[in-house]
JSON list of N, CA and C in Angstrom, two decimals:
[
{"chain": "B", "resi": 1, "resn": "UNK", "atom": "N", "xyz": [-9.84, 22.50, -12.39]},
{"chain": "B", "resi": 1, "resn": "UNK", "atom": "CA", "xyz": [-8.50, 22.20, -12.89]},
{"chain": "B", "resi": 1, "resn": "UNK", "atom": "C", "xyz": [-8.20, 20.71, -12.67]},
{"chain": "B", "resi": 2, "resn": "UNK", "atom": "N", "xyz": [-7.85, 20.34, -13.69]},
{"chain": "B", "resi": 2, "resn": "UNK", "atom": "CA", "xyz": [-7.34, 18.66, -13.49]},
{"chain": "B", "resi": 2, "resn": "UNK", "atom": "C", "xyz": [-5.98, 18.52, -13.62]},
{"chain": "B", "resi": 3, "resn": "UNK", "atom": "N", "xyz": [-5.50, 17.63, -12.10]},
{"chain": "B", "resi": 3, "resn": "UNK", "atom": "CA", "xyz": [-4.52, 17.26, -11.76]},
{"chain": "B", "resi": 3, "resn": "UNK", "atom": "C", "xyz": [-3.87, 16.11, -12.96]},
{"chain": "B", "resi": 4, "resn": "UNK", "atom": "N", "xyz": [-2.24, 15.79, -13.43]},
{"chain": "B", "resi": 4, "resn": "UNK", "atom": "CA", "xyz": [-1.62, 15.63, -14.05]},
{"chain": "B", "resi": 4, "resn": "UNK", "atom": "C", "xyz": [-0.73, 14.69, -13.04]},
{"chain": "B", "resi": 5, "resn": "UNK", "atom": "N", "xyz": [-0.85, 13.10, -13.12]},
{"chain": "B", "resi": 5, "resn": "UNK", "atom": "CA", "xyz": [-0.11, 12.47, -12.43]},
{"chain": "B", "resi": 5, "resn": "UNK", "atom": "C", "xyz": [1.08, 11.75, -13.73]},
{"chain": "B", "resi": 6, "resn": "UNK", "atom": "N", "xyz": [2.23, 11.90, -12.88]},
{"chain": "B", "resi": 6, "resn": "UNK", "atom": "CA", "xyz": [3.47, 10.97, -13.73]},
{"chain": "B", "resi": 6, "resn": "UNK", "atom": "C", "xyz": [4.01, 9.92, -12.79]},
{"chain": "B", "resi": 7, "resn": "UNK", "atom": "N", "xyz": [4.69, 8.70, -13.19]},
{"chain": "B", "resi": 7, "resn": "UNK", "atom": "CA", "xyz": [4.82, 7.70, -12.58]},
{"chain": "B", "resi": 7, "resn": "UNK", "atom": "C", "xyz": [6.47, 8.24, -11.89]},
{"chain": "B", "resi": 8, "resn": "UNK", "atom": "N", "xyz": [6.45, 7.86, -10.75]},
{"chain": "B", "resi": 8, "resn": "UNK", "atom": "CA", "xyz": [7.85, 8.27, -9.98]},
{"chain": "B", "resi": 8, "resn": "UNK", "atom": "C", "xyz": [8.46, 7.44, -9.02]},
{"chain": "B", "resi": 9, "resn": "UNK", "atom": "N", "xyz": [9.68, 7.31, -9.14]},
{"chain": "B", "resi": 9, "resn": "UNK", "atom": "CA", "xyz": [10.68, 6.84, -8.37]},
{"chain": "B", "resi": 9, "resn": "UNK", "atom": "C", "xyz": [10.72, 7.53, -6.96]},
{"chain": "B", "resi": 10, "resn": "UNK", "atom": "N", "xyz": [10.70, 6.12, -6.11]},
{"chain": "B", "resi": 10, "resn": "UNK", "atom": "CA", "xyz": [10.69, 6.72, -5.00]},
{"chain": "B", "resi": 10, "resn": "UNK", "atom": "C", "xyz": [11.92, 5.20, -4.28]},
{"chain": "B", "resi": 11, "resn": "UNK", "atom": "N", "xyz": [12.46, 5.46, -2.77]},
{"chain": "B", "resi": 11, "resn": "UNK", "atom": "CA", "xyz": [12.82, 5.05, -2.11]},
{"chain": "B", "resi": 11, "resn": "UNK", "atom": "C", "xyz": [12.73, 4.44, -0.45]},
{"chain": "B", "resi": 12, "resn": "UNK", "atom": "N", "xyz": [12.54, 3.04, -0.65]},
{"chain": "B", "resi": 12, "resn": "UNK", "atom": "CA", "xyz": [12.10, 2.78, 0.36]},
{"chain": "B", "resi": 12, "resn": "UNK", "atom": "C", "xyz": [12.51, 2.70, 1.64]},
{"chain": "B", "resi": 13, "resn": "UNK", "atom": "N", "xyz": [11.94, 3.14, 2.61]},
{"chain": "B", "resi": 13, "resn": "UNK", "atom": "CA", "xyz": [12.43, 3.09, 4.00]},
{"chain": "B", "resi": 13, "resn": "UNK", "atom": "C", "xyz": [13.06, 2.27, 4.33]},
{"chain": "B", "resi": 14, "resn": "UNK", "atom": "N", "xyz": [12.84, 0.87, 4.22]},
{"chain": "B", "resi": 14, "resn": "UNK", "atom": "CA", "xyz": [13.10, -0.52, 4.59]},
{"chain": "B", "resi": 14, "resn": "UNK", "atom": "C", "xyz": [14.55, -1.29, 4.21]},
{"chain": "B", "resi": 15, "resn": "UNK", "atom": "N", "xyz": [14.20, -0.89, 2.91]},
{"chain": "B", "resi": 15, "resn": "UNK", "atom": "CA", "xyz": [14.80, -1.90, 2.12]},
{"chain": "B", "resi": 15, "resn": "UNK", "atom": "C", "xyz": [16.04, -0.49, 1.38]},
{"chain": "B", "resi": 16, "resn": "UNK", "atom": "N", "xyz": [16.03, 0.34, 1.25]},
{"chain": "B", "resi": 16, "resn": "UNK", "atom": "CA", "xyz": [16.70, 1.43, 0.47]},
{"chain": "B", "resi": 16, "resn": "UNK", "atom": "C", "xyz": [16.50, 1.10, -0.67]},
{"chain": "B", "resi": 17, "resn": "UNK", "atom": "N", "xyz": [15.93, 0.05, -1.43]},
{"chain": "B", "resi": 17, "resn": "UNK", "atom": "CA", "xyz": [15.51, 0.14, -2.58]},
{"chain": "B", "resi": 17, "resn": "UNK", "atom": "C", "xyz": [14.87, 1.16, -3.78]},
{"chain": "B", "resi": 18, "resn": "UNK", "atom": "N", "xyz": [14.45, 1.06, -4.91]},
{"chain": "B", "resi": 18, "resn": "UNK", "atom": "CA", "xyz": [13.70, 1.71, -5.70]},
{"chain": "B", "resi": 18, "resn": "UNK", "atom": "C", "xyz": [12.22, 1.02, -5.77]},
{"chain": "B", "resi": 19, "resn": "UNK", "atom": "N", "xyz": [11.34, 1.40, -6.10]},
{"chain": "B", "resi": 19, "resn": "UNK", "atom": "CA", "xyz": [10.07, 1.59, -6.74]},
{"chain": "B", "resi": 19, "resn": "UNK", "atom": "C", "xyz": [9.26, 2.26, -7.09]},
{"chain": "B", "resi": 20, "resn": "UNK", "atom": "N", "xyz": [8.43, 2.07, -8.36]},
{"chain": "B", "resi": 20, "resn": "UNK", "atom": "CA", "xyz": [8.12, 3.10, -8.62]},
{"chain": "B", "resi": 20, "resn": "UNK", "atom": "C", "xyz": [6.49, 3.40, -8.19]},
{"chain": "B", "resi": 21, "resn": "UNK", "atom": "N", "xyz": [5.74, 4.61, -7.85]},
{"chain": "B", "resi": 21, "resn": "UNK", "atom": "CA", "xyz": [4.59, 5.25, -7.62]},
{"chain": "B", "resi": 21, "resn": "UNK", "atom": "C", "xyz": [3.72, 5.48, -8.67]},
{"chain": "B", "resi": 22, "resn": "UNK", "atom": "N", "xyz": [3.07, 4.47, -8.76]},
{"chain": "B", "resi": 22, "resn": "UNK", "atom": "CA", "xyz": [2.53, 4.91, -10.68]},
{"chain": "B", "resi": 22, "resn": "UNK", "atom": "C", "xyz": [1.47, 6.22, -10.12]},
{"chain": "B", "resi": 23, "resn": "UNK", "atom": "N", "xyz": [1.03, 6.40, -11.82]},
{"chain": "B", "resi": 23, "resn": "UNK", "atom": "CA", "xyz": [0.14, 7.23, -11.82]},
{"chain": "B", "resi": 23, "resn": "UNK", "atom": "C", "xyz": [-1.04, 7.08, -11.30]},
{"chain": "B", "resi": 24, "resn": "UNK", "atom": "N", "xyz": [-1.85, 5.74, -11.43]},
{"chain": "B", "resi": 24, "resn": "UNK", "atom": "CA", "xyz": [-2.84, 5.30, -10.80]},
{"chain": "B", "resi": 24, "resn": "UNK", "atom": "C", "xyz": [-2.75, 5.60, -9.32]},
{"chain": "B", "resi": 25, "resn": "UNK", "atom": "N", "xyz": [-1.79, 4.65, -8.83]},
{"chain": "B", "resi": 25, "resn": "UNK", "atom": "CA", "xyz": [-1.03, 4.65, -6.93]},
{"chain": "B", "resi": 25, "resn": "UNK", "atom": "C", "xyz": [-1.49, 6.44, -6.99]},
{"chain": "B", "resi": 26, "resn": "UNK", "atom": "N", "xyz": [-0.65, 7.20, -7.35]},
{"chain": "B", "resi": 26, "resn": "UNK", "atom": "CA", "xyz": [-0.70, 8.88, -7.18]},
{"chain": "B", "resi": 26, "resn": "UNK", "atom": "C", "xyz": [-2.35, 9.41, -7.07]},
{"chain": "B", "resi": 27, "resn": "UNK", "atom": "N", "xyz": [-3.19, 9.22, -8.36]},
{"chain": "B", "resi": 27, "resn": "UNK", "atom": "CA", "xyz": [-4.67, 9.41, -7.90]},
{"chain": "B", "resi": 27, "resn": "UNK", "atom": "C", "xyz": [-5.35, 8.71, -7.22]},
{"chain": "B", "resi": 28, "resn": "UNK", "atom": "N", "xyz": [-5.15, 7.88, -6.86]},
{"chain": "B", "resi": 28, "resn": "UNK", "atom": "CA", "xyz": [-5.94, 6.83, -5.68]},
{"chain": "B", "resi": 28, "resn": "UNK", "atom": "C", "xyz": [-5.51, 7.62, -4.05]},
{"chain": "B", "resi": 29, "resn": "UNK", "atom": "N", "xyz": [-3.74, 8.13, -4.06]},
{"chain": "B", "resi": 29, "resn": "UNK", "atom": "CA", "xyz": [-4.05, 8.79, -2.68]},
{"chain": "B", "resi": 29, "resn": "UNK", "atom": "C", "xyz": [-4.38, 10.54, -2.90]},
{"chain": "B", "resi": 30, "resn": "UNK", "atom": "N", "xyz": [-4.45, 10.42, -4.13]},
{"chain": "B", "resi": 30, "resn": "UNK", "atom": "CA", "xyz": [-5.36, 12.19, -4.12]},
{"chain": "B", "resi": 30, "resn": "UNK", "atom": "C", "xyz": [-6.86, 11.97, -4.05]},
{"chain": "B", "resi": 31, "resn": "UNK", "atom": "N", "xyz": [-7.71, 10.94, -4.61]},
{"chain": "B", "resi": 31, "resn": "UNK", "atom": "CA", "xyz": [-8.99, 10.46, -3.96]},
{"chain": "B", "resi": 31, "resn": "UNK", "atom": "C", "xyz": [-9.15, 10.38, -2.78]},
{"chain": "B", "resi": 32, "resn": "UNK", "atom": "N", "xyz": [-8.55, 9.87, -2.12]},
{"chain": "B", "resi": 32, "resn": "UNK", "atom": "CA", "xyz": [-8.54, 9.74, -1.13]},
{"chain": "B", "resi": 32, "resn": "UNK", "atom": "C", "xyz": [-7.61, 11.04, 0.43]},
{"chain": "B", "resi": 33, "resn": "UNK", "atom": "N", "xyz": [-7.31, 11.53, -0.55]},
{"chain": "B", "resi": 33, "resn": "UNK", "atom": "CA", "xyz": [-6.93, 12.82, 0.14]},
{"chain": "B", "resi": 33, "resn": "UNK", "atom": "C", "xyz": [-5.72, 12.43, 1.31]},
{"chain": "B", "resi": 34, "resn": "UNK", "atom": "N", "xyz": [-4.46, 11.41, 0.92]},
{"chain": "B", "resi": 34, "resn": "UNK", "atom": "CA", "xyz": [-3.82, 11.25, 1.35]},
{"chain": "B", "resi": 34, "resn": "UNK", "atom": "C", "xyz": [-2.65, 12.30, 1.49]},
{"chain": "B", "resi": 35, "resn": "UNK", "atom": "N", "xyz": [-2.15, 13.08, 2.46]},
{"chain": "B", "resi": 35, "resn": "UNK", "atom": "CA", "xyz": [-1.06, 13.77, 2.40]},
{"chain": "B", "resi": 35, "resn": "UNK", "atom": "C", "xyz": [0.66, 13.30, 1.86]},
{"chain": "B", "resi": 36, "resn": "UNK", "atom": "N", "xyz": [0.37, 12.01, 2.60]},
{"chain": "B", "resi": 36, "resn": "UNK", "atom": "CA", "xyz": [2.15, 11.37, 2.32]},
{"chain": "B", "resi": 36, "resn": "UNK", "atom": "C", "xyz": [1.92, 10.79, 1.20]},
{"chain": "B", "resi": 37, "resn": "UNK", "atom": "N", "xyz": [3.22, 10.58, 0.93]},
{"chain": "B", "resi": 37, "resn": "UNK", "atom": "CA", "xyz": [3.54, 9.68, -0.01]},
{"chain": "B", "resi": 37, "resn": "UNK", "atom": "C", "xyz": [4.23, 8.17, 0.64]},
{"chain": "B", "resi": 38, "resn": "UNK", "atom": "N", "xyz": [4.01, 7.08, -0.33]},
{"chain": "B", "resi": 38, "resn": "UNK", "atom": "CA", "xyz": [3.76, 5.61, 0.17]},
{"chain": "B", "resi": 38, "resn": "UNK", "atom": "C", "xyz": [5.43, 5.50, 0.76]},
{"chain": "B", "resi": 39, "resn": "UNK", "atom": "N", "xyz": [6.15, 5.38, 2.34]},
{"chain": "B", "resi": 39, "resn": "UNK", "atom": "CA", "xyz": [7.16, 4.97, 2.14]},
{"chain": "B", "resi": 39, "resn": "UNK", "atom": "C", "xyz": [8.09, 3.79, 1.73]},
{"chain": "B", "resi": 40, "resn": "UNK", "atom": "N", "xyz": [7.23, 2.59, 1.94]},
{"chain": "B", "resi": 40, "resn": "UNK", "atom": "CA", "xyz": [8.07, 1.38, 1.99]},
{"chain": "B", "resi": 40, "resn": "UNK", "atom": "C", "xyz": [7.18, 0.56, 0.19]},
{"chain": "B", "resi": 41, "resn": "UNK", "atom": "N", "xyz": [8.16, -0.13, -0.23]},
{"chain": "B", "resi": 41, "resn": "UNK", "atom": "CA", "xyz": [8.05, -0.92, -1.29]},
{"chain": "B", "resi": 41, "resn": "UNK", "atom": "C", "xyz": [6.71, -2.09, -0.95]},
{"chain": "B", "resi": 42, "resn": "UNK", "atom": "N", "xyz": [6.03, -2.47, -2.40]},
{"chain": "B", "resi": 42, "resn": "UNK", "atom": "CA", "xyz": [5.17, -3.39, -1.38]},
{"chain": "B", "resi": 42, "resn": "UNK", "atom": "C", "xyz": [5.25, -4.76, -1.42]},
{"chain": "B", "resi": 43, "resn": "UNK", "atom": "N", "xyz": [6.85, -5.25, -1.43]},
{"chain": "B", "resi": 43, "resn": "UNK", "atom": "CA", "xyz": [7.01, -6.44, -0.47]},
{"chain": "B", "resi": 43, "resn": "UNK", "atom": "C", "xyz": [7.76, -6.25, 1.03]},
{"chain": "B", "resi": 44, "resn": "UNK", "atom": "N", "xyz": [7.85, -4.68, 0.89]},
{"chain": "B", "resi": 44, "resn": "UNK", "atom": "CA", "xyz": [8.22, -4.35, 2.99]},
{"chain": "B", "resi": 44, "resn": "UNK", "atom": "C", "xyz": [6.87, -4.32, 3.56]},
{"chain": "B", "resi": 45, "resn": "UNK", "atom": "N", "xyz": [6.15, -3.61, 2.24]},
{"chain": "B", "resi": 45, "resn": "UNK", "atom": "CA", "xyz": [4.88, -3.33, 3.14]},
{"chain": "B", "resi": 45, "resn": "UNK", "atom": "C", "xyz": [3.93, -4.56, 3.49]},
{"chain": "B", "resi": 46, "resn": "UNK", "atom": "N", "xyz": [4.07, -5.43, 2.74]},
{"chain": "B", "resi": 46, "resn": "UNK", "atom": "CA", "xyz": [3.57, -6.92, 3.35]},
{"chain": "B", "resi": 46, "resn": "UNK", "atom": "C", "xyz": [4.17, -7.31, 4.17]},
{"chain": "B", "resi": 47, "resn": "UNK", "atom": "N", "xyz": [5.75, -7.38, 3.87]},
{"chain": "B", "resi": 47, "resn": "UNK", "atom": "CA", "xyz": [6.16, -8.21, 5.15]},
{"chain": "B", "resi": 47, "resn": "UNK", "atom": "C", "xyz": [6.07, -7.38, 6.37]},
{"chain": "B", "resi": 48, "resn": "UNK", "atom": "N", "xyz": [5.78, -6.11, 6.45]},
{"chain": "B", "resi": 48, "resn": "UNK", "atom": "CA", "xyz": [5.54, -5.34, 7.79]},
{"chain": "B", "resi": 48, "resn": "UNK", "atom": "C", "xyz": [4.27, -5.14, 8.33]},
{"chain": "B", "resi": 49, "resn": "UNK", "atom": "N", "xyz": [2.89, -5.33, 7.68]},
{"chain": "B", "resi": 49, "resn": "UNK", "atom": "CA", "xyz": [1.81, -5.54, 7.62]},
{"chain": "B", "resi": 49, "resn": "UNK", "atom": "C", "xyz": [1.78, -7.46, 8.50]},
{"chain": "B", "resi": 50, "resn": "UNK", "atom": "N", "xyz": [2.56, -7.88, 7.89]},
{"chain": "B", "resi": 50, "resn": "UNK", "atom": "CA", "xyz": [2.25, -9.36, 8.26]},
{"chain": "B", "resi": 50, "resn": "UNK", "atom": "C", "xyz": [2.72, -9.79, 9.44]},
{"chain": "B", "resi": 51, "resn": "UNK", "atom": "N", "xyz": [3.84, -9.29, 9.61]},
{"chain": "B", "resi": 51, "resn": "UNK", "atom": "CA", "xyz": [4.33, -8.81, 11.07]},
{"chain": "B", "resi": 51, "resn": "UNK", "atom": "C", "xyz": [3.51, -8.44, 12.49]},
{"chain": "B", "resi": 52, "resn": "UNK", "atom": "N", "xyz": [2.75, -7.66, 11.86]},
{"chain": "B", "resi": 52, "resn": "UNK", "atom": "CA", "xyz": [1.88, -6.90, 12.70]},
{"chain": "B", "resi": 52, "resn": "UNK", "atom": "C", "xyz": [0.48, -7.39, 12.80]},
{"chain": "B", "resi": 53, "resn": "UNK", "atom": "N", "xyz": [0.03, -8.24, 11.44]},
{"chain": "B", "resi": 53, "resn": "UNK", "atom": "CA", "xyz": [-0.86, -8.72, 12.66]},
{"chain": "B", "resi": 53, "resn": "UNK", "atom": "C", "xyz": [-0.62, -9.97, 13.16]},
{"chain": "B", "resi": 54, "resn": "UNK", "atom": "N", "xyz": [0.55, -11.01, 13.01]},
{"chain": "B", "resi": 54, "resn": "UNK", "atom": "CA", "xyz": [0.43, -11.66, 13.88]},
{"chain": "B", "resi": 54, "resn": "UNK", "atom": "C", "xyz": [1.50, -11.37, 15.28]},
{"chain": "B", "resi": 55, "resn": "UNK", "atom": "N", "xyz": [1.49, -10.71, 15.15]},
{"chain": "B", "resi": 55, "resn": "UNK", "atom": "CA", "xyz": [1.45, -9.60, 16.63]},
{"chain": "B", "resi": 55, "resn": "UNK", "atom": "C", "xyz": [0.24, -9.84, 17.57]},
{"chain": "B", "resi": 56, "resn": "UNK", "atom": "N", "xyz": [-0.66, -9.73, 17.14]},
{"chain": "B", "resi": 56, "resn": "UNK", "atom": "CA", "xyz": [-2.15, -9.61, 17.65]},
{"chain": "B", "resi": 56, "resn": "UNK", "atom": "C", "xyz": [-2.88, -9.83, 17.32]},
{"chain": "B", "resi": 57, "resn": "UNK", "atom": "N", "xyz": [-2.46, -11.27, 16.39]},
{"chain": "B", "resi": 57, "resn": "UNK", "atom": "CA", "xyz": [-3.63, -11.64, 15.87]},
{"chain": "B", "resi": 57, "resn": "UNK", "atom": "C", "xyz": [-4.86, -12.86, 16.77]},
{"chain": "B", "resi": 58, "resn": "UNK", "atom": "N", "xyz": [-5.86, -12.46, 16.37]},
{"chain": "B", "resi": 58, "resn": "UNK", "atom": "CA", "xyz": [-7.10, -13.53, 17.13]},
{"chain": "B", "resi": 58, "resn": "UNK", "atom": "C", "xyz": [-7.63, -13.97, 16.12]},
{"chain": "B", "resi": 59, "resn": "UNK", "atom": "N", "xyz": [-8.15, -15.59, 16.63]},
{"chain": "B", "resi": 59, "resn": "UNK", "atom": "CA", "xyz": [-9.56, -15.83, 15.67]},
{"chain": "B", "resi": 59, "resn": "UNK", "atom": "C", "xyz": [-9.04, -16.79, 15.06]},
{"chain": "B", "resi": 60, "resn": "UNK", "atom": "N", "xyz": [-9.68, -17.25, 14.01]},
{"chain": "B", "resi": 60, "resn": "UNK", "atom": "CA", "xyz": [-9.25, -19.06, 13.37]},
{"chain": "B", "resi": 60, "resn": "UNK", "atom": "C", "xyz": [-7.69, -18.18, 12.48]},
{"chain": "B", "resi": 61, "resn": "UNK", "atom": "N", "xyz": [-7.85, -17.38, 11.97]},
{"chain": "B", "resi": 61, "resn": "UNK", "atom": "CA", "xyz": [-6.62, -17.11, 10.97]},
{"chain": "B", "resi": 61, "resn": "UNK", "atom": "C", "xyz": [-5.65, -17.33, 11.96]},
{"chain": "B", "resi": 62, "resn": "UNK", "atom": "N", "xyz": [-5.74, -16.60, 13.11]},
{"chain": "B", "resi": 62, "resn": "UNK", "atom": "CA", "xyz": [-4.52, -16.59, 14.58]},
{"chain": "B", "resi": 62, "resn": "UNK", "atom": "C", "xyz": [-3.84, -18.33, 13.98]},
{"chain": "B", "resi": 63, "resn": "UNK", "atom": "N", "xyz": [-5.17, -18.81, 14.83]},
{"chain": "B", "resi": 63, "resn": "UNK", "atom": "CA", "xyz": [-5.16, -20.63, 15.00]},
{"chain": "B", "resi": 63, "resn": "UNK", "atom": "C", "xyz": [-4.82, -21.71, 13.47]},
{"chain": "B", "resi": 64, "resn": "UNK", "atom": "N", "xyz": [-4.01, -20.70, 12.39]},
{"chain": "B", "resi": 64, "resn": "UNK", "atom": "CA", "xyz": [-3.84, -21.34, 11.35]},
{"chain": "B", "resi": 64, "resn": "UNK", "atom": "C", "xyz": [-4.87, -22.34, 10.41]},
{"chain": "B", "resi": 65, "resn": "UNK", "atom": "N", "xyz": [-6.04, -21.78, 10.82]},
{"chain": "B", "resi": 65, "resn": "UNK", "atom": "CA", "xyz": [-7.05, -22.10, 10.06]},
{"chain": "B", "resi": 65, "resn": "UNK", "atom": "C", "xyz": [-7.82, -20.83, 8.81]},
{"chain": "B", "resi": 66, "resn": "UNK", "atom": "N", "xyz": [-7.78, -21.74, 7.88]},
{"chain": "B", "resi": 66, "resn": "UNK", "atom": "CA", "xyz": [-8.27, -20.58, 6.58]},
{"chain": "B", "resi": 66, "resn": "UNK", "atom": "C", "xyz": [-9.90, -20.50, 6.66]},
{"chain": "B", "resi": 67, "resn": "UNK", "atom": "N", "xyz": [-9.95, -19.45, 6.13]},
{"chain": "B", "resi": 67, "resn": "UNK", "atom": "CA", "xyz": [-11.79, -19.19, 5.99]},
{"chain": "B", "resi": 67, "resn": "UNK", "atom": "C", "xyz": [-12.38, -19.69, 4.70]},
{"chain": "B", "resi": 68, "resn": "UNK", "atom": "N", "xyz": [-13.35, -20.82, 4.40]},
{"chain": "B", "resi": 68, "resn": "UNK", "atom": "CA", "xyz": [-14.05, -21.24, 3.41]},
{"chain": "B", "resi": 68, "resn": "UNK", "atom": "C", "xyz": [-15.10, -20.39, 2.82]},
{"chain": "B", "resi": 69, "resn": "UNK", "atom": "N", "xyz": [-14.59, -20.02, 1.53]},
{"chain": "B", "resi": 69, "resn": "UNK", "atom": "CA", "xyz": [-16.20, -18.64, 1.14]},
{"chain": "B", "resi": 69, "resn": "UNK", "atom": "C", "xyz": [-17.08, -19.75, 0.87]},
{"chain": "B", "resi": 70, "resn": "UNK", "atom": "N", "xyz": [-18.17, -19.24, 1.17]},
{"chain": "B", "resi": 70, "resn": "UNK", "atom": "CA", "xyz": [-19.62, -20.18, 0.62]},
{"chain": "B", "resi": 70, "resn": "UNK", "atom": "C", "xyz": [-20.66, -19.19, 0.59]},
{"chain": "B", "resi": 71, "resn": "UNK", "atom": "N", "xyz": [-21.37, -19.90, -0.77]},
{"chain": "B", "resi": 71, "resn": "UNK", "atom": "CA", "xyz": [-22.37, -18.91, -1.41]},
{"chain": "B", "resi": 71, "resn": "UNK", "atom": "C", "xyz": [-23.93, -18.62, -0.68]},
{"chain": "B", "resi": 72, "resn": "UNK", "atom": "N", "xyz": [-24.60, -18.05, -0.88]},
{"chain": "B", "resi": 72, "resn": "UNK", "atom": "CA", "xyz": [-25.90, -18.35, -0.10]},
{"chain": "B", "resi": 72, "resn": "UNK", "atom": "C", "xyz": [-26.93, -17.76, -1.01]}
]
């Protein structure tokens, strides 16, 4: 049986705002066999993510240094 995702309004923890849960967002946490649904919008969820790690953050990113990709 194949699941039937629709895009939905939801409300964020944070902010009491709206956003919406697309259909994609919806099968990506049924792939993944997520139970909840996403609470916070995702500019709470950055700014609460970003929060947190420099909370604890280590290492050159800590020390405001960026990482250079280079090829090999």
């Amino acid at each position: 049986m194949e699941v039937q995702f629709v895009d939905r309004i939801l409300i964020c923890s944070d902010c009491h705002g709206e956003f919406i849960f697309t259909a994609g967002e919806q099968l990506f946490f049924h792939d993944k066999q997520f139970k909840n649904d996403p609470k916070r919008c995702k500019p709470c969820k950055s700014r609460r993510s970003g929060l947190a790690a420099g909370a604890n953050a280590t290492g050159p990113a800590a020390a405001g240094l960026s990482r250079t990709e280079t090829r090999t």
